[in-house]
Coordinates of C-alpha atoms and ligand atoms in Angstrom, one line a residue:
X82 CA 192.1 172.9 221.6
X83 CA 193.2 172.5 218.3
X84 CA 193.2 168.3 217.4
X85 CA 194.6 169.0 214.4
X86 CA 197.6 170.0 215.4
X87 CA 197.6 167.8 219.2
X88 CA 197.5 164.6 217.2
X89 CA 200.0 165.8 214.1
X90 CA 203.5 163.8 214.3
X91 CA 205.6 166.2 215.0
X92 CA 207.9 166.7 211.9
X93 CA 211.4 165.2 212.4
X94 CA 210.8 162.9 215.6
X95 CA 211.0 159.2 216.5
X96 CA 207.3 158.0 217.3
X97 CA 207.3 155.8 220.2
X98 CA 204.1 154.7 220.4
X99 CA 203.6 153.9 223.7
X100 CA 204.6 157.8 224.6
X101 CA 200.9 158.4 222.8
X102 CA 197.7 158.0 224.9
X103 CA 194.6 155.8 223.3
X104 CA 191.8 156.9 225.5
X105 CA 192.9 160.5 225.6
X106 CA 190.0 162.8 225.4
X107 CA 191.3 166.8 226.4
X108 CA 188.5 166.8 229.0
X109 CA 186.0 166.8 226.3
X110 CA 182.6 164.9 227.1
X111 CA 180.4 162.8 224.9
X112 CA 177.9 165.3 224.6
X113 CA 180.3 168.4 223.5
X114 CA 181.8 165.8 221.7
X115 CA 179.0 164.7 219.5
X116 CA 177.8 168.6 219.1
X117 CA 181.2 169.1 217.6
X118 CA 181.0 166.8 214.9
X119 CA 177.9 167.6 214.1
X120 CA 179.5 171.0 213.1
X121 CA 182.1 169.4 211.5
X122 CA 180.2 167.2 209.5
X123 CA 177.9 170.2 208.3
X124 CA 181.6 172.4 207.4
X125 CA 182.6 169.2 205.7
X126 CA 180.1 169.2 203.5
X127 CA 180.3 172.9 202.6
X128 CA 184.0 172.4 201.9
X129 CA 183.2 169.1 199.6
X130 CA 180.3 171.3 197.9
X131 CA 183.4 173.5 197.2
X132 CA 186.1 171.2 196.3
X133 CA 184.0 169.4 193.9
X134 CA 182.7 172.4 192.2
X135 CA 186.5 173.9 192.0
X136 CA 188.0 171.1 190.4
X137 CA 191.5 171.9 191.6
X138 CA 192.8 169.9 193.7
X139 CA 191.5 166.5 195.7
X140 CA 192.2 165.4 199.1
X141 CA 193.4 161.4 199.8
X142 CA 192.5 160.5 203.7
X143 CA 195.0 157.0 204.7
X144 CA 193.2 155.0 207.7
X145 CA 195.5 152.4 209.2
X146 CA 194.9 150.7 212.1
X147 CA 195.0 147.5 213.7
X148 CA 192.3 144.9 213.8
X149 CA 188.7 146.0 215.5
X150 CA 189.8 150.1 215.9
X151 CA 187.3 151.1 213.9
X152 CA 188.7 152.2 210.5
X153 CA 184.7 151.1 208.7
X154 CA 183.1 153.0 211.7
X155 CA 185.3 156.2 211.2
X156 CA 184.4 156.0 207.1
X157 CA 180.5 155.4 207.6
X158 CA 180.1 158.1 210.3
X159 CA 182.5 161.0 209.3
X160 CA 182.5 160.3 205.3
X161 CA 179.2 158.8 205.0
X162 CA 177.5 162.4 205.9
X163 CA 179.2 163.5 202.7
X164 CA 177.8 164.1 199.0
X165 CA 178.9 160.1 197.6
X166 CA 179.2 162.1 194.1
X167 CA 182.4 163.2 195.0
X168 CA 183.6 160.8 197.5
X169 CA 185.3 157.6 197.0
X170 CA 186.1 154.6 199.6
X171 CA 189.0 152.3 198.7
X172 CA 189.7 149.1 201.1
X173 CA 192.7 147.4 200.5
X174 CA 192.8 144.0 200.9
X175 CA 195.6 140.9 200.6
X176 CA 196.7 141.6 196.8
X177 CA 195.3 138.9 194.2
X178 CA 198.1 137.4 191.6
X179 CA 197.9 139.8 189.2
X180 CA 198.7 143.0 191.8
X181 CA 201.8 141.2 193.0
X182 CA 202.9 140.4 189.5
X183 CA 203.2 144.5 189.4
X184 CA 205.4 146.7 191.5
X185 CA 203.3 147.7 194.8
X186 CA 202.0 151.0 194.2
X187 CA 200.4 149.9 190.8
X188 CA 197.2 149.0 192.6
X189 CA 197.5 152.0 194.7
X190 CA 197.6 154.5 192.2
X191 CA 194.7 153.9 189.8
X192 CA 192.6 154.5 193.0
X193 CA 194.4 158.1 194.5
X194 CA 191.3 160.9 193.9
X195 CA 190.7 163.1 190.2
X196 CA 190.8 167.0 191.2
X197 CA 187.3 167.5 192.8
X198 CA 187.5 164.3 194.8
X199 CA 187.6 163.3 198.5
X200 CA 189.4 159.4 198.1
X201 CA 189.5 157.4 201.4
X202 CA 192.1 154.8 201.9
X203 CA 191.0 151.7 204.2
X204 CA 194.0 150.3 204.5
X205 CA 196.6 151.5 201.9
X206 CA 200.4 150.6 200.3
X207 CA 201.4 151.1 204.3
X208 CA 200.6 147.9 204.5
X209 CA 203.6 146.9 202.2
X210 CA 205.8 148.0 205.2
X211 CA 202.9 146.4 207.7
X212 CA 201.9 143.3 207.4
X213 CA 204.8 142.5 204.7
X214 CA 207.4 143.4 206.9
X215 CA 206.3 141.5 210.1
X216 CA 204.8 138.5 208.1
X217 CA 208.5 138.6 206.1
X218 CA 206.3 138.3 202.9
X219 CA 209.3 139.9 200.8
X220 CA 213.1 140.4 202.0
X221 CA 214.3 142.8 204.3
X222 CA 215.9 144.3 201.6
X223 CA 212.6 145.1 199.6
X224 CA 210.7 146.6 202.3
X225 CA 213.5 148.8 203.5
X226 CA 213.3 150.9 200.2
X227 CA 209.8 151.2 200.2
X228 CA 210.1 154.1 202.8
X229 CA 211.2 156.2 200.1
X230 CA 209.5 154.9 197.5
X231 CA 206.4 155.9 199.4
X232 CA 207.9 159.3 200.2
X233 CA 208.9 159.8 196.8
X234 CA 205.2 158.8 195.9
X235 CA 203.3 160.8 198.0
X236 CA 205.2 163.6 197.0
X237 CA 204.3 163.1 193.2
X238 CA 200.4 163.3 194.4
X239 CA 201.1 166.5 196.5
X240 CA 202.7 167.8 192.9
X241 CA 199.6 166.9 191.3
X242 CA 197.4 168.9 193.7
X243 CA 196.5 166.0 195.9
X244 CA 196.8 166.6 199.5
X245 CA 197.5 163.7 201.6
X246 CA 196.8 163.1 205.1
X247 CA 197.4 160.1 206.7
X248 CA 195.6 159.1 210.2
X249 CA 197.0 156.3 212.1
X250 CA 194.2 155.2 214.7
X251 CA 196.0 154.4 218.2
X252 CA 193.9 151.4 219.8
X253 CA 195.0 150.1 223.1
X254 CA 195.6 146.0 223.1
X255 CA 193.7 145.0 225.9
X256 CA 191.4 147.4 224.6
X257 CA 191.2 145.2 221.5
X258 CA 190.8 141.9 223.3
X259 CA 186.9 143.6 224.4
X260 CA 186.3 144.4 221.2
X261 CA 187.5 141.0 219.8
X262 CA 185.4 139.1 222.6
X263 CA 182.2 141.6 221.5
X264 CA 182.5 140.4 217.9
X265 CA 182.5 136.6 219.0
X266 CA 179.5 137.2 221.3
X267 CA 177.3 139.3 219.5
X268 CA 175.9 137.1 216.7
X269 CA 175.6 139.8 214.0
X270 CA 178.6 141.2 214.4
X271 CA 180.4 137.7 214.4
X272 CA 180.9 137.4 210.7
X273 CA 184.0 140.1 211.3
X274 CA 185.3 137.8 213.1
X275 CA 188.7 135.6 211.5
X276 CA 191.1 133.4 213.2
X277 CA 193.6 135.4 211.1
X278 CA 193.2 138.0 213.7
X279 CA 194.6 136.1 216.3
X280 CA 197.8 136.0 214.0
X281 CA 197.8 139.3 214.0
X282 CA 197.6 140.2 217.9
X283 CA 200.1 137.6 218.7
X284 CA 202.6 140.1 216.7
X285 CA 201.2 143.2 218.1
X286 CA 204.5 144.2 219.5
X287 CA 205.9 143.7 215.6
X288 CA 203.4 145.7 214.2
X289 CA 204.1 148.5 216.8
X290 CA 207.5 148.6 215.5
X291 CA 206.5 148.4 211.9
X292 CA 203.8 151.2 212.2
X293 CA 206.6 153.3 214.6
X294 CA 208.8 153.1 211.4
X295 CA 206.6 153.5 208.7
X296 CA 205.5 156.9 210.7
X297 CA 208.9 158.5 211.3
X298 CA 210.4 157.7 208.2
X299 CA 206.9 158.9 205.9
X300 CA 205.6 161.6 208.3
X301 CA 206.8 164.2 205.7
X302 CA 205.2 167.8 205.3
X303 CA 203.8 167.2 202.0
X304 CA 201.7 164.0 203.4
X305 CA 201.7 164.5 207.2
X306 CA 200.8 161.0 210.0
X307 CA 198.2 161.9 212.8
X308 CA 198.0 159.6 215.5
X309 CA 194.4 159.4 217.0
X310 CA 193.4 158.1 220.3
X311 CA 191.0 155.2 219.3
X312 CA 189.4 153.7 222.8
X313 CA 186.7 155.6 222.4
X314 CA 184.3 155.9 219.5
X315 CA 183.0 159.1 219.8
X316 CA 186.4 160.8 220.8
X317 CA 187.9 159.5 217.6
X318 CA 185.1 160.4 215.2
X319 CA 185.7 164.3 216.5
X320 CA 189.5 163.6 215.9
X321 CA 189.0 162.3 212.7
X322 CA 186.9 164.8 211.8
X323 CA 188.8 168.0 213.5
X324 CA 192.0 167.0 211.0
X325 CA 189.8 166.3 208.0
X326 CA 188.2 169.7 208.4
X327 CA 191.5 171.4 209.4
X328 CA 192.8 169.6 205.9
X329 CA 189.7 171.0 203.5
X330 CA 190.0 174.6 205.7
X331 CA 193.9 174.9 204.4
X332 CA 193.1 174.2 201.0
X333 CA 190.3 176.7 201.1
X334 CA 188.8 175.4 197.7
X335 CA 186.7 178.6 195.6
X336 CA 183.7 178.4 193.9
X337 CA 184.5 179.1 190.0
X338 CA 183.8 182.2 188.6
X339 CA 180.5 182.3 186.9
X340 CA 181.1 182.2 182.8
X341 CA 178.1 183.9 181.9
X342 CA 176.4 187.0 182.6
X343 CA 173.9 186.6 184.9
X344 CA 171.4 189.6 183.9
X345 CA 171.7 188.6 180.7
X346 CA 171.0 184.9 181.7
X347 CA 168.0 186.0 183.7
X348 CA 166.6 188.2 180.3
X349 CA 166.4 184.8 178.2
X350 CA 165.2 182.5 181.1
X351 CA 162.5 185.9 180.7
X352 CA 162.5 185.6 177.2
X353 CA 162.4 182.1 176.5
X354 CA 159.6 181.1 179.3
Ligands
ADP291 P1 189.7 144.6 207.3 O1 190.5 143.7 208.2 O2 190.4 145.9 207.0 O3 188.3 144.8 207.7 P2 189.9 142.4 205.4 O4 189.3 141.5 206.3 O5 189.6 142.4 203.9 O6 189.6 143.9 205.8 O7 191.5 142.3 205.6 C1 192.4 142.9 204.8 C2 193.7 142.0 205.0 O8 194.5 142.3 203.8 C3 194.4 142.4 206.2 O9 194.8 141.2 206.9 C4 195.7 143.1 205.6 O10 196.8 142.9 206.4 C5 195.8 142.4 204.3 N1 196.6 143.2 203.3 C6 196.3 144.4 202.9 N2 197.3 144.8 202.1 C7 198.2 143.8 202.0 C8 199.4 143.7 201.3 N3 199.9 144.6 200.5 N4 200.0 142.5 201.4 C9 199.5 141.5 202.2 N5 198.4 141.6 202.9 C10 197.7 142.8 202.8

C-alpha cells in the first residue's frame, strides 16, 4: 500500500473533509507499523546525507493541523532522527507588529530552506486563510486573493528547486476533546494547555470550511496537500513519514562528483604522512 499516494489530494477535486477517515489505518498494526518507520527513518536519513551533500535542491514539509493533533509530536519523532545540520524547524506563531506591518508572506519567506536543506513548517502562511479567515482578522476581500498569492508563491519555490509538500493532519473532534482533557489532567503536560483553544474548537466547523478551501484551491502539482489520518499516533508518524520518503525518493538527490583524483590523493596522504 502505497500512503503516499492514499493520502495525496487528488488533483482537481473538492475536499470534503468529512469523506476522509481520521483513524484509518489500512489494516496495518502497531508493531508493522513501528518496524516501518524505523526503515523510513533510516532511508530518510540516507536521502538527507544526500540532499545535503548535493546542494541542489531543498525540500519544505507544511504541518497544519488543529489544536492537540500532534504537529510537535510528528516533528520530534520523524524529523528529530535526522542530521539537525541540515534540518530546520520553523513554528509560526500570531505575527508581532512589525510582520503585520509587511505583506504576509514576508515572514514566510526568509525561513523557506537554502538548496541542501530539509525546512519544516509548524504552522505556515495557511494560516492567513485559517485562523484569519474564521477569526475575520482582515476582510473577505483580502483573504480571497491569498489563494493565489499562495499558489503563485509556492510555485516560485518549486522554480527555485524547492519542493513543497504540504500535510494536513486530519484529527477527529471528539477525538480532540480526550486529548484536550489529557492535557488538563496530566500536570506536565498542562502548560499546553490555553483557554484560547476553547475559541478555537467552538469554530471547528469554520475551520473545516477554511482548511476544505485552502486545500482545493492550493493542492497544485508543483506543492501537492496530503491529508493524514491523525487518531492515532503511531499510524500518522508512518504516514508522515511514507510521503516524506516518497518526496526525498522523487528527487533522488546525487552525491557530487569527486573533484580530485583519488589515487593521486591517496599518493600525498602517502607522501605527506
Ligand atoms: P501551537 O498552538 O502551534 O503549539 P502556539 O501556542 O504558539 O503554537 O500558537 C500559535 C497561534 O498562532 C495559533 O493560535 C495560530 O492560530 C496563531 N497564528 C499563526 N499564524 C497566524 C497568523 N498569520 N495570524 C494570526 N494568528 C496566527
Amino acid at each position: 500500500m502505497d500512503l503516499a499516494i492514499k493520502y495525496r489530494v487528488p488533483p482537481g477535486t473538492r475536499v470534503d473533509l468529512t469523506q476522509w477517515r481520521t483513524d484509518d489505518a489500512q489494516g496495518v498494526d502497531r508493531d508493522a507499523a513501528e518496524a516501518r518507520l524505523a526503515e523510513n527513518i533510516d532511508a530518510l536519513q540516507k536521502l538527507q546525507y544526500r540532499l545535503y551533500a548535493e546542494k541542489k535542491q531543498s525540500l519544505l514539509v507544511v504541518l497544519q493541523a488543529m489544536d492537540t493533533a500532534g504537529k510537535d509530536s510528528t516533528i520530534r519523532y520523524v524529523f528529530g532522527p535526522l542530521n539537525p545540520a541540515g534540518v530546520r524547524v520553523k513554528a509560526f506563531g500570531r505575527p508581532t507588529d512589525y510582520e503585520l506591518s509587511h505583506d504576509f508572506l514576508w515572514r514566510i519567506h526568509q525561513h523557506t530552506p537554502r538548496q541542501g536543506f530539509i525546512q519544516i513548517f509548524n504552522r505556515s502562511h495557511y494560516e492567513d486563510v485559517l485562523v484569519v479567515r474564521v477569526n475575520e482578522l482582515v476582510p473577505e476581500s483580502v483573504w480571497r486573493e491569498r489563494y493565489d498569492i499562495i499558489n503563485a508563491f509556492e510555485r516560485s519555490l518549486c522554480e527555485a528547486r524547492t519542493r513543497v509538500v504540504k500535510i494536513y493532519l486530519h484529527l477527529d473532534k471528539a477525538r480532540q476533546k480526550e486529548k484536550l482533557a489529557e492535557r488538563l489532567t496530566k500536570p506536565h503536560k498542562l502548560w499546553k494547555f490555553e483557554m484560547g483553544d476553547f475559541d478555537t474548537r467552538r469554530k471547528w466547523d469554520d475551520y473545516m470550511r477554511a482548511y476544505e478551501d485552502a486545500i482545493t484551491r492550493c493542492n497544485t502539482d508543483h506543492a501537492p496537500w496530503h491529508i493524514v489520518p491523525t487518531d492515532r499516533k503511531w499510524y500518522r508518524l508512518l504516514a508522515v513519514s511514507e510521503i516524506v520518503r516518497a518526496e526525498l525518493e522523487r528527487m533522488d538527490p546525487k552525491l557530487p562528483e569527486p573533484t580530485i583524483d583519488r589515487a593521486e590523493a591517496l599518493r600525498k596522504l602517502d607522501e605527506i604522512g
